[in-house]
């Protein structure tokens, strides 16, 4: 049975990534949820539950309360979205644990990382070679459907590339061809990240890499500073090479400067979430519910039922109030503290921490933490599920 679960987990990772590719057909959301739900129920009844995450359980209870205590228009489908949320995080996140759930998360994570590495680093090739890959929404987006997906995917690929590079370099007999290949992956992922023109993804990636280097040189602070200086010098020295790929970033910066606000594209949306929070500060306005779009031209309160909150943290705050937000932050900070203090398997700890730091900053400006159909939702909760497994068992497979 375990072999079947391995294959199911591998397929799960690839299916989730496939949902945002521009080069292949996608499954319908209903089929996607059905596969997730069936696999969750099968693993639950075949392997049982050895551990239940009480903090996440409290958060889900508050989500239920937020729906019950609010009159949410049916177009938002709050109960369907909450059930989908529970099924997905139950399968890949840290909600319930058993050897079979660990098996699913272990293999889904490694195969998702492999796919992201290949596609994130390889996306740059579609810019310089005539591969016939069509442009996505927002312009060129590599193998992905949107530049806002390419940004985080390239950032994840970059952090994984650094992990693989240091993993090979740390061996007694490193293979030179592999070292060179991983250096190429680092460069290609970096260029894909620049071309995505996502300032949030770039800043979050820089913060993640700072954690990565800090962790692997935690006992050698001088070496940490030396590595940062080397990377900075190499990046600055190669500016004539990669500066040509920063046009999109420069245009965004110029646009923000004209508006007099570097966060102009997000400010109104953040204000909308804070306004919603002020209307129901204790338990929120309801799971998967928006009252304001943040766009004065459409302040008709999301008539189509789409959820685009503009910030994961503010979405949790607005939808579930201070109660739900507190439970979520406690869960989140617990894993950050674990990775910061862990002395075990420093390289794996470093890359897990760098990924979590990346999402910590990226989710300030992107609202996907409660959107169970999205690939960034999938990867974030799968990351938490694997960090939890690493904490409990000491086992992890990055790629």
CSV table of N, CA and C in Angstrom, one decimal, residues 215 338-339 341-350 352 390-391 393-396:
chain,number,residue,atom,x,y,z
A,215,UNK,N,21.8,30.5,8.9
A,215,UNK,CA,21.6,29.2,9.5
A,215,UNK,C,22.8,28.3,9.3
A,338,UNK,N,11.0,27.1,16.0
A,338,UNK,CA,11.7,25.8,15.9
A,338,UNK,C,12.8,25.8,14.9
A,339,UNK,N,12.6,26.4,13.7
A,339,UNK,CA,13.7,26.4,12.7
A,339,UNK,C,14.8,27.3,13.1
A,341,UNK,N,15.9,27.8,16.2
A,341,UNK,CA,16.6,27.2,17.3
A,341,UNK,C,17.2,25.8,17.0
A,342,UNK,N,16.7,25.2,15.9
A,342,UNK,CA,17.1,23.8,15.6
A,342,UNK,C,18.6,23.7,15.3
A,343,UNK,N,19.2,22.7,15.9
A,343,UNK,CA,20.6,22.4,15.6
A,343,UNK,C,20.8,21.1,14.8
A,344,UNK,N,19.7,20.6,14.3
A,344,UNK,CA,19.7,19.3,13.7
A,344,UNK,C,19.6,19.5,12.1
A,345,UNK,N,20.5,18.8,11.4
A,345,UNK,CA,20.5,18.8,9.9
A,345,UNK,C,20.4,20.3,9.5
A,346,UNK,N,21.5,21.0,9.7
A,346,UNK,CA,21.5,22.4,9.5
A,346,UNK,C,21.1,22.8,8.1
A,347,UNK,N,21.5,22.1,7.1
A,347,UNK,CA,21.3,22.5,5.7
A,347,UNK,C,19.8,22.4,5.4
A,348,UNK,N,19.1,21.3,5.8
A,348,UNK,CA,17.7,21.1,5.6
A,348,UNK,C,16.9,22.2,6.4
A,349,UNK,N,17.4,22.4,7.6
A,349,UNK,CA,16.8,23.5,8.5
A,349,UNK,C,16.9,24.8,7.8
A,350,UNK,N,18.0,25.1,7.2
A,350,UNK,CA,18.3,26.4,6.5
A,350,UNK,C,17.3,26.6,5.4
A,352,UNK,N,14.4,25.0,4.7
A,352,UNK,CA,13.0,25.1,5.2
A,352,UNK,C,12.7,26.5,5.8
A,390,UNK,N,9.3,17.2,10.1
A,390,UNK,CA,10.7,17.3,10.4
A,390,UNK,C,10.9,17.5,11.9
A,391,UNK,N,10.0,18.3,12.5
A,391,UNK,CA,10.0,18.6,13.9
A,391,UNK,C,9.7,17.3,14.7
A,393,UNK,N,9.7,14.0,13.6
A,393,UNK,CA,10.4,12.8,13.2
A,393,UNK,C,11.9,13.0,12.8
A,394,UNK,N,12.3,14.2,12.5
A,394,UNK,CA,13.7,14.4,12.0
A,394,UNK,C,13.9,14.0,10.6
A,395,UNK,N,12.8,13.7,9.9
A,395,UNK,CA,12.9,13.2,8.5
A,395,UNK,C,12.4,14.3,7.5
A,396,UNK,N,13.1,14.5,6.4
A,396,UNK,CA,12.7,15.4,5.4
A,396,UNK,C,13.3,15.1,4.1
